[in-house]
C-alpha positions as protocol buffer text, in pm:
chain_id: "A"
residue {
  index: 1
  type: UNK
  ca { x: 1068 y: -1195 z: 1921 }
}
residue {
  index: 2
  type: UNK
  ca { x: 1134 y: -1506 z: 1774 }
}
residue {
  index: 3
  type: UNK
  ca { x: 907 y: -1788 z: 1703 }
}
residue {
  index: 4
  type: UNK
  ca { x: 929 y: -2148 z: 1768 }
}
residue {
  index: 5
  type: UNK
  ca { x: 891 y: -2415 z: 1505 }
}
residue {
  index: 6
  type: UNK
  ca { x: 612 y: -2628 z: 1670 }
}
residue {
  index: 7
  type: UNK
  ca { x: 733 y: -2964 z: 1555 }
}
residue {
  index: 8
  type: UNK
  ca { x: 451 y: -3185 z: 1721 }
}
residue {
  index: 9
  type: UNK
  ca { x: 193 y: -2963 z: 1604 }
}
residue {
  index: 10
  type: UNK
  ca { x: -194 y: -3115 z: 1531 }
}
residue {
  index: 11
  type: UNK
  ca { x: -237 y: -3229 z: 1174 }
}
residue {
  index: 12
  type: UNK
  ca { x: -321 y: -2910 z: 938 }
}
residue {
  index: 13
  type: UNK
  ca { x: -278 y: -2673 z: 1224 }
}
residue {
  index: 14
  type: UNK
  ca { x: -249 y: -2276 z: 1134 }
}
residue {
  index: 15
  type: UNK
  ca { x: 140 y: -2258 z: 1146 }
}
residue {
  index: 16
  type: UNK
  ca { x: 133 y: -2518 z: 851 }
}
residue {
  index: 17
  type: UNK
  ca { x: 10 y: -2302 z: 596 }
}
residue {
  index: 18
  type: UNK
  ca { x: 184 y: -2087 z: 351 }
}
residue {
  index: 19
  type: UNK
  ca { x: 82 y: -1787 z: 109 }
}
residue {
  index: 20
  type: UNK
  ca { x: 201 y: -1811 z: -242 }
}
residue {
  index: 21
  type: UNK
  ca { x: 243 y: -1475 z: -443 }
}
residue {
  index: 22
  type: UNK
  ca { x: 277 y: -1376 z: -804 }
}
residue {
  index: 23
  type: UNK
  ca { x: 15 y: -1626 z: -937 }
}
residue {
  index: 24
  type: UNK
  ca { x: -87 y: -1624 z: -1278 }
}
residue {
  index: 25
  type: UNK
  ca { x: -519 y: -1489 z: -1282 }
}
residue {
  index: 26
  type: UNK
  ca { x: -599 y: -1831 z: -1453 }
}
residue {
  index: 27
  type: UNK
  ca { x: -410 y: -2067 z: -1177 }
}
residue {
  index: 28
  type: UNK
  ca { x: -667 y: -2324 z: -1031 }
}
residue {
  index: 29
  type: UNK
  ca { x: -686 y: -2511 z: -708 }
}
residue {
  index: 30
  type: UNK
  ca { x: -600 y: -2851 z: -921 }
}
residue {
  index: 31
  type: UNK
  ca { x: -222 y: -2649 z: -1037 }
}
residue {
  index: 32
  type: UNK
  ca { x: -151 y: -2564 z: -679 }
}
residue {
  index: 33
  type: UNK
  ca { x: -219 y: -2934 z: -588 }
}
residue {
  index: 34
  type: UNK
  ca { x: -31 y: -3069 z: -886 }
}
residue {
  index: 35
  type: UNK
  ca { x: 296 y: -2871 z: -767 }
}
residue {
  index: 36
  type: UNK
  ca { x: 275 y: -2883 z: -409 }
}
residue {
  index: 37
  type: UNK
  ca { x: 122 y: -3226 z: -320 }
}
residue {
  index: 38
  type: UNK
  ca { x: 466 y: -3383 z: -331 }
}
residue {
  index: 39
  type: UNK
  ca { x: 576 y: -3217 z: -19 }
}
residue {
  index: 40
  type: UNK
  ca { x: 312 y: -3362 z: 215 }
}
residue {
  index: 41
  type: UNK
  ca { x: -50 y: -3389 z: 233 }
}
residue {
  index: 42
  type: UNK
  ca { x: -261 y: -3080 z: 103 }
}
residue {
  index: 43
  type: UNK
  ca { x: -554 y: -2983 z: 313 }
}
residue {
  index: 44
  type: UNK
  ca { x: -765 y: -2642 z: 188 }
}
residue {
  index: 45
  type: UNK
  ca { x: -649 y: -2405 z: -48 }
}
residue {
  index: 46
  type: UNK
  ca { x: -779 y: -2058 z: -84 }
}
residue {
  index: 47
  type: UNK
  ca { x: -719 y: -1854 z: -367 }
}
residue {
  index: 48
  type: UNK
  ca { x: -799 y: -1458 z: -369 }
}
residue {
  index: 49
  type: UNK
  ca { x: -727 y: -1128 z: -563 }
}
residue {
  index: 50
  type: UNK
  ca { x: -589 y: -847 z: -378 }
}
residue {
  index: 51
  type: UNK
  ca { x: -562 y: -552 z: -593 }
}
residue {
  index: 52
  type: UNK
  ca { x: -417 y: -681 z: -889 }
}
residue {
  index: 53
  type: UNK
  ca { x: -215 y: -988 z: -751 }
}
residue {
  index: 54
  type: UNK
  ca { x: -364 y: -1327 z: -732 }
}
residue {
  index: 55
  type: UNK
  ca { x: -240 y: -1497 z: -403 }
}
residue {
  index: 56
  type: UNK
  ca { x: -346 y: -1851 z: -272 }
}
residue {
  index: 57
  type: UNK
  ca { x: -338 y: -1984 z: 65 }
}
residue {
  index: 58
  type: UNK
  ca { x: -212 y: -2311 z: 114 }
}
residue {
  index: 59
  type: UNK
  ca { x: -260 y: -2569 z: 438 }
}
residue {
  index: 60
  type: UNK
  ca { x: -21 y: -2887 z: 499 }
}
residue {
  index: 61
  type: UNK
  ca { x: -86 y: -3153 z: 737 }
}
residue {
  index: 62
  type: UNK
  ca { x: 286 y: -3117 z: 945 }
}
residue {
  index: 63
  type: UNK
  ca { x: 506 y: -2810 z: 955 }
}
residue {
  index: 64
  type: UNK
  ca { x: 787 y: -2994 z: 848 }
}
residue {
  index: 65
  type: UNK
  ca { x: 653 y: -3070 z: 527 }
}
residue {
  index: 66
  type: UNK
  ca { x: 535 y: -2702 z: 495 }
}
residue {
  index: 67
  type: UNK
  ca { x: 857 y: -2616 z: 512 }
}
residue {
  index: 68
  type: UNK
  ca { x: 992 y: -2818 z: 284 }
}
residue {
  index: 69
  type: UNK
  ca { x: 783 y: -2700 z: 29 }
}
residue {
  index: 70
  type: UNK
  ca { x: 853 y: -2342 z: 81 }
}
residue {
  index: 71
  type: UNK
  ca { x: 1233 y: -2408 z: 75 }
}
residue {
  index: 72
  type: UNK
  ca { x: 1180 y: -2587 z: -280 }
}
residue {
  index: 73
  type: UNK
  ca { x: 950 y: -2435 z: -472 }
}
residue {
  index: 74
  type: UNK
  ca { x: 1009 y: -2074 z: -339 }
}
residue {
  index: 75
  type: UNK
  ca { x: 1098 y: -1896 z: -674 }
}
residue {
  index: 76
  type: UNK
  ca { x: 1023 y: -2154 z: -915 }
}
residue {
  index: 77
  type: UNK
  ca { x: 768 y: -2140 z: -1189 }
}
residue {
  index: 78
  type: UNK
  ca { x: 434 y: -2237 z: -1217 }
}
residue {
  index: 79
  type: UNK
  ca { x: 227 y: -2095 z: -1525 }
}
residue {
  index: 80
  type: UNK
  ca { x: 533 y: -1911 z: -1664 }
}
residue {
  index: 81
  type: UNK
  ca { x: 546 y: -1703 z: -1328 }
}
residue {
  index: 82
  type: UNK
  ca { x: 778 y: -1705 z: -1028 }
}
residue {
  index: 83
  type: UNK
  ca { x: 595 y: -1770 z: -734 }
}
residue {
  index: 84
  type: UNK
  ca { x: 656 y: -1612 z: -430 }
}
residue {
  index: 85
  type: UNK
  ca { x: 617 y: -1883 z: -131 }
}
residue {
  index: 86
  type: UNK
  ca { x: 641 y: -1774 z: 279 }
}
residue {
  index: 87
  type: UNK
  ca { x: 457 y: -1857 z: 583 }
}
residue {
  index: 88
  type: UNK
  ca { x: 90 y: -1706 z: 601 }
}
residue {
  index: 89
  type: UNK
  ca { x: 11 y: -1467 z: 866 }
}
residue {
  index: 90
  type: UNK
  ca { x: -36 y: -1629 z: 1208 }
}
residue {
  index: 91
  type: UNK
  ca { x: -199 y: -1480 z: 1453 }
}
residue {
  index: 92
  type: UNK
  ca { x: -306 y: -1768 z: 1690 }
}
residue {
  index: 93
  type: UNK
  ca { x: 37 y: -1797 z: 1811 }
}
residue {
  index: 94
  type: UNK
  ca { x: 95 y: -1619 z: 2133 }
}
residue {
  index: 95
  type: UNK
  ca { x: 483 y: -1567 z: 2321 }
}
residue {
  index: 96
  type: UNK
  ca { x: 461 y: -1644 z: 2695 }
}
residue {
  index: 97
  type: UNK
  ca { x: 750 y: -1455 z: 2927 }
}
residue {
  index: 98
  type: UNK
  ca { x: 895 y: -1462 z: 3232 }
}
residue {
  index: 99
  type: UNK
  ca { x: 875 y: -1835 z: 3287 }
}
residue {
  index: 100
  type: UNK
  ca { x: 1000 y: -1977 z: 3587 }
}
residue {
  index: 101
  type: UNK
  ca { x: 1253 y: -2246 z: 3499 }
}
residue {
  index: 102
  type: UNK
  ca { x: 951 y: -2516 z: 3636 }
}
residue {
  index: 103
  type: UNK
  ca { x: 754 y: -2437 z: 3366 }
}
residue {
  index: 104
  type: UNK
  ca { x: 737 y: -2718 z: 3098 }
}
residue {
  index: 105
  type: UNK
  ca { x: 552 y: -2729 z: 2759 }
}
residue {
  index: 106
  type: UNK
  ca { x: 269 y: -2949 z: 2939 }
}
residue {
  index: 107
  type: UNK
  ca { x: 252 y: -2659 z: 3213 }
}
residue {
  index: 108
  type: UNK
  ca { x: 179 y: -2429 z: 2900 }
}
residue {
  index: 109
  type: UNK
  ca { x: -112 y: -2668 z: 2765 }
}
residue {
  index: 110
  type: UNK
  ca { x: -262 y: -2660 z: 3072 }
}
residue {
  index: 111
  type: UNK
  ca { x: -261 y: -2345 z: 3127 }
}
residue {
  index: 112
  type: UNK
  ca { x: -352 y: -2196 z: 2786 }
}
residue {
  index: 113
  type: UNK
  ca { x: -608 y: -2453 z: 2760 }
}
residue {
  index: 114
  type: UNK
  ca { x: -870 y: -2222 z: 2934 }
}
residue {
  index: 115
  type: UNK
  ca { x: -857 y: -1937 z: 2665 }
}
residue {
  index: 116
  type: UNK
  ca { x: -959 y: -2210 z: 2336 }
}
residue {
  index: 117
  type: UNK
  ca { x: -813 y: -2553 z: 2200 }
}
residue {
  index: 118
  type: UNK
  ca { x: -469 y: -2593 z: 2241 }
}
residue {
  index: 119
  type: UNK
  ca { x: -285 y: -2757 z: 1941 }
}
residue {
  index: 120
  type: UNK
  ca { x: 67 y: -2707 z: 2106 }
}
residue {
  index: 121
  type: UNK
  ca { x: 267 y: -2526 z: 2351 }
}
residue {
  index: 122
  type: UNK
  ca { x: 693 y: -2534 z: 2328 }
}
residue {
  index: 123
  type: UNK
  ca { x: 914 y: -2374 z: 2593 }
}
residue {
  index: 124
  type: UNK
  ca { x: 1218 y: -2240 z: 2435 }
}
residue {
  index: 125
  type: UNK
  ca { x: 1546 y: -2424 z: 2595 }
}
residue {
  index: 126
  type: UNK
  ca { x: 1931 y: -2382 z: 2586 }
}
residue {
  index: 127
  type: UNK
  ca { x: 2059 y: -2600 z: 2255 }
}
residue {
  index: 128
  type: UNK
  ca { x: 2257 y: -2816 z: 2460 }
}
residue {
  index: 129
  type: UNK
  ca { x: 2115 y: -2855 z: 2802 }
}
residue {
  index: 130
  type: UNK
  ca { x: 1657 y: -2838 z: 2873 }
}
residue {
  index: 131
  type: UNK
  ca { x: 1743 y: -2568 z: 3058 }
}
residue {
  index: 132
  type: UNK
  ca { x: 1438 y: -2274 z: 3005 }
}
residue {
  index: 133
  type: UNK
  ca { x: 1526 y: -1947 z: 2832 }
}
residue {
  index: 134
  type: UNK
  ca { x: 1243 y: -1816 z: 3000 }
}
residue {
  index: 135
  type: UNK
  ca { x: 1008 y: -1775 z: 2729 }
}
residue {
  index: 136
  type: UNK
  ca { x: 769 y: -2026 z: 2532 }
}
residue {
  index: 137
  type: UNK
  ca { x: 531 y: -1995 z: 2282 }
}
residue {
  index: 138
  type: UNK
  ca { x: 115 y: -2146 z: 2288 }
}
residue {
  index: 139
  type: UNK
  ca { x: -7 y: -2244 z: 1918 }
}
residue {
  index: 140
  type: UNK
  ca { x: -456 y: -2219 z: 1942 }
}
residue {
  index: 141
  type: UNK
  ca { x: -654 y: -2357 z: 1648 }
}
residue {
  index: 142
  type: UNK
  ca { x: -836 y: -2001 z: 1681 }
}
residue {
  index: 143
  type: UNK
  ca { x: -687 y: -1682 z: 1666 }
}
residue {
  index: 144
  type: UNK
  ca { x: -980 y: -1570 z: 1918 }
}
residue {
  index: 145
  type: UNK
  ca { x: -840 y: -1796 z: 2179 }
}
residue {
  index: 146
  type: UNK
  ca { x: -502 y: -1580 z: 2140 }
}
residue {
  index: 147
  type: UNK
  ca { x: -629 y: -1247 z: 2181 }
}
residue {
  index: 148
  type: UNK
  ca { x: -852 y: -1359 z: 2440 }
}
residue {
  index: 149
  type: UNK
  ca { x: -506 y: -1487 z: 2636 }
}
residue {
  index: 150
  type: UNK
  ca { x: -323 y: -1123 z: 2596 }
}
residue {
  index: 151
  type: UNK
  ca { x: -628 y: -985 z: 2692 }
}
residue {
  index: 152
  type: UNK
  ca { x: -638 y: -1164 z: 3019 }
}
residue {
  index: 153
  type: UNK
  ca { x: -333 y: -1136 z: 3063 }
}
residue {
  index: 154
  type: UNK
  ca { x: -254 y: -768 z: 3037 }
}
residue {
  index: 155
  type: UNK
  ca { x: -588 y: -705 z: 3265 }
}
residue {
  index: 156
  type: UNK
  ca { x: -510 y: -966 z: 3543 }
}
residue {
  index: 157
  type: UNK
  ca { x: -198 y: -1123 z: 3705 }
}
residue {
  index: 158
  type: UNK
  ca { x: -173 y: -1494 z: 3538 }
}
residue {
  index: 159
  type: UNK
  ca { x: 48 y: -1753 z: 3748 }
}
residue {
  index: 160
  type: UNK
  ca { x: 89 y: -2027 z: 3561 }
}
residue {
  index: 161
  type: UNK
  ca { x: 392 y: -2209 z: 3808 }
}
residue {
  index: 162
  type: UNK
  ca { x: 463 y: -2138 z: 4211 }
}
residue {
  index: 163
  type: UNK
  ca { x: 600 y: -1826 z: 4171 }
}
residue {
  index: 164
  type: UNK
  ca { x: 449 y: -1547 z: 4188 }
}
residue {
  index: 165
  type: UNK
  ca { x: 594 y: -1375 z: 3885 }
}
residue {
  index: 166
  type: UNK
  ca { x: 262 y: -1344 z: 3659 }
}
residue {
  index: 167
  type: UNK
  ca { x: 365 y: -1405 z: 3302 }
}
residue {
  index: 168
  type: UNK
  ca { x: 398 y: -1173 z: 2963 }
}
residue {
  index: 169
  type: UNK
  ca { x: 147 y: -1271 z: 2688 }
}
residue {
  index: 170
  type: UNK
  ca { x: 175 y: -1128 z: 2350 }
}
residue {
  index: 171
  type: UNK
  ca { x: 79 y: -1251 z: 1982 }
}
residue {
  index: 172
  type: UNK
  ca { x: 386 y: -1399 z: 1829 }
}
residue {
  index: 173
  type: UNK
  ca { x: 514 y: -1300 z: 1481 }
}
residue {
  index: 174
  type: UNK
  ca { x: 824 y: -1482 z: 1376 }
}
residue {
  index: 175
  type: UNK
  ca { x: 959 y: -1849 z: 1295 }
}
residue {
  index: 176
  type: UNK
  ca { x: 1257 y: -2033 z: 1429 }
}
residue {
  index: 177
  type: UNK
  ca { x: 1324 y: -2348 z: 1559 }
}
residue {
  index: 178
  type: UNK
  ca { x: 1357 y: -2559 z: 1901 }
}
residue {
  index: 179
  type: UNK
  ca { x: 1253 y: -2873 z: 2112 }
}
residue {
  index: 180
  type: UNK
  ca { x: 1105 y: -2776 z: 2373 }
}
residue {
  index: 181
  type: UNK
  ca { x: 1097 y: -2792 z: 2751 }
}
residue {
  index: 182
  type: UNK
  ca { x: 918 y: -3149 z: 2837 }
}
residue {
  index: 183
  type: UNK
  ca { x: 786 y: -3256 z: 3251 }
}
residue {
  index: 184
  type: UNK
  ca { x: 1014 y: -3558 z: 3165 }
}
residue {
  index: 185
  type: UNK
  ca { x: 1332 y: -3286 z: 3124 }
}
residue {
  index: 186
  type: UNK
  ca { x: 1320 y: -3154 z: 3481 }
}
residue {
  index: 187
  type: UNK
  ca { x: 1280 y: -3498 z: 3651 }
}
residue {
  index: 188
  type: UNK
  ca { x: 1294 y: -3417 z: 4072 }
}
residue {
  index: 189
  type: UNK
  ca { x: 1178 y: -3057 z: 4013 }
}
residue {
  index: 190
  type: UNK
  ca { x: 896 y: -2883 z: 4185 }
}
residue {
  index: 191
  type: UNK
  ca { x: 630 y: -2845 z: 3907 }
}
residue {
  index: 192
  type: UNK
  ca { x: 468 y: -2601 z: 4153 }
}
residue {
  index: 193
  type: UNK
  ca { x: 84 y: -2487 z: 4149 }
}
residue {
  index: 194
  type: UNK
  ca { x: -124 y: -2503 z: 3862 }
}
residue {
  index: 195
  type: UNK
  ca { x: -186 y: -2195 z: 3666 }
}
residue {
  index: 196
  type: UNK
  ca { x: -432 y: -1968 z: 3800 }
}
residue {
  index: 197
  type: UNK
  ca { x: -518 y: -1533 z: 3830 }
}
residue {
  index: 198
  type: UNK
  ca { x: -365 y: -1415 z: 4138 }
}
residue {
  index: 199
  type: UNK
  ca { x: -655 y: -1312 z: 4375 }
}
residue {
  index: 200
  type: UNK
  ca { x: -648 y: -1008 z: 4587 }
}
residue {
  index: 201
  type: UNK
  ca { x: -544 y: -922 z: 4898 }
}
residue {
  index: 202
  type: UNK
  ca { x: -320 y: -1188 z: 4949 }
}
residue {
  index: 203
  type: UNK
  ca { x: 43 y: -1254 z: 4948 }
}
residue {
  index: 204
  type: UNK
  ca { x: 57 y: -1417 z: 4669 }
}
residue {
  index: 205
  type: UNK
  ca { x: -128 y: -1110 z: 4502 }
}
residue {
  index: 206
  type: UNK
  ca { x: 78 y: -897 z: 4665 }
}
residue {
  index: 207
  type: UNK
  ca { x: 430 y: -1019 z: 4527 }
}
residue {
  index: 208
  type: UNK
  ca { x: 262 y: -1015 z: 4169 }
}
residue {
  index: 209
  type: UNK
  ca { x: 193 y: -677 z: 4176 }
}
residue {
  index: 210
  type: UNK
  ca { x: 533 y: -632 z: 4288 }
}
residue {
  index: 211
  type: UNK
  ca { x: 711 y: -841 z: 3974 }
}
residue {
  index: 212
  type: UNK
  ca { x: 431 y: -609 z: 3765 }
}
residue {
  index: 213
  type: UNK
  ca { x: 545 y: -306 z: 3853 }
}
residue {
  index: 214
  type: UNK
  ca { x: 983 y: -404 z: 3844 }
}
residue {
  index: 215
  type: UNK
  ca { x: 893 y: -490 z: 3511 }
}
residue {
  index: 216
  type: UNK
  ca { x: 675 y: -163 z: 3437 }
}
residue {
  index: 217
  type: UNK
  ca { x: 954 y: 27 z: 3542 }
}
residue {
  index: 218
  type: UNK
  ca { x: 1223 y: -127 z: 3347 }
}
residue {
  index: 219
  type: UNK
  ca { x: 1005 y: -98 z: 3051 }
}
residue {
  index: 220
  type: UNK
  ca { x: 908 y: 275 z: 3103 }
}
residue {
  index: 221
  type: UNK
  ca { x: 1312 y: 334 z: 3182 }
}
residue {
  index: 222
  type: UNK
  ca { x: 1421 y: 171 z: 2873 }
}
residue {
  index: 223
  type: UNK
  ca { x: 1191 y: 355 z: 2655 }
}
residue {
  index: 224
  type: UNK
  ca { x: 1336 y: 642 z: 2817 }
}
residue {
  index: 225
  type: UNK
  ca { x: 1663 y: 594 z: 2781 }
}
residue {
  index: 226
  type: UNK
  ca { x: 1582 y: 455 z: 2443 }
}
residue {
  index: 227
  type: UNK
  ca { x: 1431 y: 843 z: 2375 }
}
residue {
  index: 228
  type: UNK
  ca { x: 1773 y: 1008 z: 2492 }
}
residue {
  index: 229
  type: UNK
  ca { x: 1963 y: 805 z: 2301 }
}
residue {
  index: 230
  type: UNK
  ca { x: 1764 y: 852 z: 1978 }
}
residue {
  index: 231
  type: UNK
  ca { x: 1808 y: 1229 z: 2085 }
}
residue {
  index: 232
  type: UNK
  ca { x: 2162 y: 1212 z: 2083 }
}
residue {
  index: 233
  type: UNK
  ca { x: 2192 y: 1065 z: 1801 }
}
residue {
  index: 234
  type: UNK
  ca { x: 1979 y: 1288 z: 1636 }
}
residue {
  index: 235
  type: UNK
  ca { x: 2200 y: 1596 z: 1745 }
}
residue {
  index: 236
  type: UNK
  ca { x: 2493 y: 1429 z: 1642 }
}
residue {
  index: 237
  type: UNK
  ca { x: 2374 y: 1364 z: 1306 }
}
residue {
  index: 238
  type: UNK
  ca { x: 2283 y: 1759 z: 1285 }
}
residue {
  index: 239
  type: UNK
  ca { x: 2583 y: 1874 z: 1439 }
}
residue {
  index: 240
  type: UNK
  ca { x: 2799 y: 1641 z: 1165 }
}
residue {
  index: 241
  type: UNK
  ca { x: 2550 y: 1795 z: 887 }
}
residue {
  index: 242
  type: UNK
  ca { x: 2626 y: 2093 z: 994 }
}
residue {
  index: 243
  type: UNK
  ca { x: 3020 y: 2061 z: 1019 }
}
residue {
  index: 244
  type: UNK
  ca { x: 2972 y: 1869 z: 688 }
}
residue {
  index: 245
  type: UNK
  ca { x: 2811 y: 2139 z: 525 }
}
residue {
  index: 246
  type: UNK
  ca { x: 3005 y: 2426 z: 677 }
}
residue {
  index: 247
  type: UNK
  ca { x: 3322 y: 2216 z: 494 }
}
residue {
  index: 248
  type: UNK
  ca { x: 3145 y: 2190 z: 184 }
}
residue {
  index: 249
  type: UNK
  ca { x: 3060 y: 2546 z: 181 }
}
residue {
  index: 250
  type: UNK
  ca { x: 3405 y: 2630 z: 243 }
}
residue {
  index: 251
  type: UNK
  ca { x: 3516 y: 2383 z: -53 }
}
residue {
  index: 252
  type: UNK
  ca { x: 3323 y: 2556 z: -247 }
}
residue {
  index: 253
  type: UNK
  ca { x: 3505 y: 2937 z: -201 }
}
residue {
  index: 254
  type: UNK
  ca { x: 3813 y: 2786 z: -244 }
}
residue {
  index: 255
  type: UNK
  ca { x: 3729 y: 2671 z: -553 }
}
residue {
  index: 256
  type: UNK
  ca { x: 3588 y: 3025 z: -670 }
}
residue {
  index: 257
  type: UNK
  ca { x: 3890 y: 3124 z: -574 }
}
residue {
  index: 258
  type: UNK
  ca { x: 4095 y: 2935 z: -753 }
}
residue {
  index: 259
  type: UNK
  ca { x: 3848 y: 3029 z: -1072 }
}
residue {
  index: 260
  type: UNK
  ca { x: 3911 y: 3340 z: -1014 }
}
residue {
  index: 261
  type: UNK
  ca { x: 4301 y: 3289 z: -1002 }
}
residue {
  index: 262
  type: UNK
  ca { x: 4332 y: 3091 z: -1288 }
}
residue {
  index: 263
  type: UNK
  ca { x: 4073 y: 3324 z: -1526 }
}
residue {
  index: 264
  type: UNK
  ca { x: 4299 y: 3623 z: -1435 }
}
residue {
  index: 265
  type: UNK
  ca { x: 4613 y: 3406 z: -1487 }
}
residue {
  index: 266
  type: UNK
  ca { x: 4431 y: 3383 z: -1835 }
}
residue {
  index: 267
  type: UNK
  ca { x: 4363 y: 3743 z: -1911 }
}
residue {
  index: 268
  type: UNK
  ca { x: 4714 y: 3799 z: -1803 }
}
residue {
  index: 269
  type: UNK
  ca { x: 4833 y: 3575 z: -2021 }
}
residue {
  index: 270
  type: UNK
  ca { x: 4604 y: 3730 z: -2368 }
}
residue {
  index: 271
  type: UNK
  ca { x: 4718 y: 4084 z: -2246 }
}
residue {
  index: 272
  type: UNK
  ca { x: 5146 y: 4001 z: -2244 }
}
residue {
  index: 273
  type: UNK
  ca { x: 5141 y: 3965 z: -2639 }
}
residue {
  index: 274
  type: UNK
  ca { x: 4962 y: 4255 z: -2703 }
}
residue {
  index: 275
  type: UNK
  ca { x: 5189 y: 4457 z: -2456 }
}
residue {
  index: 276
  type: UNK
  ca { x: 5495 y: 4342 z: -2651 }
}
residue {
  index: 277
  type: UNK
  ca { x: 5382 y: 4470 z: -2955 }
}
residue {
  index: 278
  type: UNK
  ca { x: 5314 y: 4742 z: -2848 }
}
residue {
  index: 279
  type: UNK
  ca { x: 5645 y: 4790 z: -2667 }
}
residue {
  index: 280
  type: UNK
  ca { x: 5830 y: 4671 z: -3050 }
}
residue {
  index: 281
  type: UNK
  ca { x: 5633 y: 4960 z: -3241 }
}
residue {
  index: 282
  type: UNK
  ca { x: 5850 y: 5278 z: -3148 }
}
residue {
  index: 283
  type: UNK
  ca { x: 6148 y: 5067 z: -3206 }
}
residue {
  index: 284
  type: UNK
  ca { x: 6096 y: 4976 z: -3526 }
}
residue {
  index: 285
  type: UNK
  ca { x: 5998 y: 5325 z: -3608 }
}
């Protein structure tokens, strides 16, 4: 599951902030500034101990400039140690699936909006054409607001677009970049209804469920075919072992074997002199 890079992100939002490693015990908040101010505004810096390593969080106003500084200063010195520089943990960035090809980065903000503060929604697209790939990503300012979107999400059926199709919701993990999927893209489509929880007993409701339980299914018969083939792999990795170490096994006689050949070939070999002489004896008596 890839992640987005959020380019129009709020100033000093939470997927602007990087985690430097390997820091010397007597680094200060001034030496962080000193080498990483010239990359882009610095907003807080944290600076802990976990277990023995010193590690400092690190927030930037823009993304862009984040990642600028992680690109340059990622093993580089600072206090005679190489520093260690990647994006911090994020977990107030949620992936949205199964998005109907209507559904545009504003459709996202709106209807994200009602699980915390929004600081920006992308909709992955095609590189060449805003065509939707079907999936987007939702950036909160809280990682509260994210959990409380899976959570709402896995217990209810969330519409977010005409169809009926209720969405996937699931905390995001990884970086990568794209545009986006802007209203302004999609000119003369149907935007469709606004995003909403299916309610029951309707048709609506009743198509929802429907898309819910296709989906289900191919989930459940994926894992299971997922199993069988991990099975057979399994046995085949056994059954070579096996074949491997019958072979080796049988490597190994042959070469007692031999042994045994060539230390008899040996004896032989000692015993011929001593036969000859014994042979010359009578003769020379």
């Amino acid at each position: 599951m890839s992640l987005l890079f959020l380019s129009n992100s709020k100033k000093f939002s939470s997927s602007s902030r990087l985690l430097i490693g390997n820091l010397s015990p007597d680094t200060t908040e001034i030496d962080i500034r000193q080498k990483f101010s010239e990359f882009g505004e610095i907003g807080v810096i944290s600076i802990s101990k976990v277990s023995e390593n010193f590690i400092a969080t690190v927030s930037f106003d823009f993304r862009q400039n984040a990642e600028k500084a992680k690109n340059a200063t990622h093993k580089t010195l600072l206090k005679q140690r190489e520093l260690s520089v990647r994006w911090a943990i994020n977990d107030s960035i949620v992936w949205v699936g199964d998005l109907g090809p209507s559904v545009t980065d504003e459709t996202l903000i709106r209807a994200f909006s009602q699980f915390g503060d929004v600081e920006n929604a992308i909709v992955a697209t095609d590189p060449k054409f805003p065509l939707s790939l079907g999936y987007g990503f939702v950036e909160f300012s809280q990682s509260s607001a994210a959990k409380k979107a899976v959570q709402a999400a896995h217990e209810q059926l969330f519409l977010i677009s005409s169809s009926p199709k209720p969405v996937r919701v699931e905390i995001a993990r990884q970086n990568n970049t794209q545009d986006g999927l802007h209203e302004y893209d999609i000119k003369g489509a149907i935007i469709g209804n606004g995003p909403r929880f299916a309610s029951p007993n309707t048709l609506e409701n009743d198509f929802a469920c429907q898309w819910r339980e296709v989906r289900d299914r191919h989930d459940y018969e994926l894992s299971q075919l997922e199993e069988i083939h991990a099975r057979e792999q399994y046995n085949l990795y056994i059954a070579q072992m096996e074949l491997y170490k019958g072979e080796h096994d049988k490597l190994k006689r042959l070469e007692s074997i031999f042994k045994t050949q060539k230390q008899q070939q040996l004896e032989q070999q000692q015993l011929q002199p001593q036969s000859q002489q014994l042979q010359l004896q009578p003769q020379q008596q």
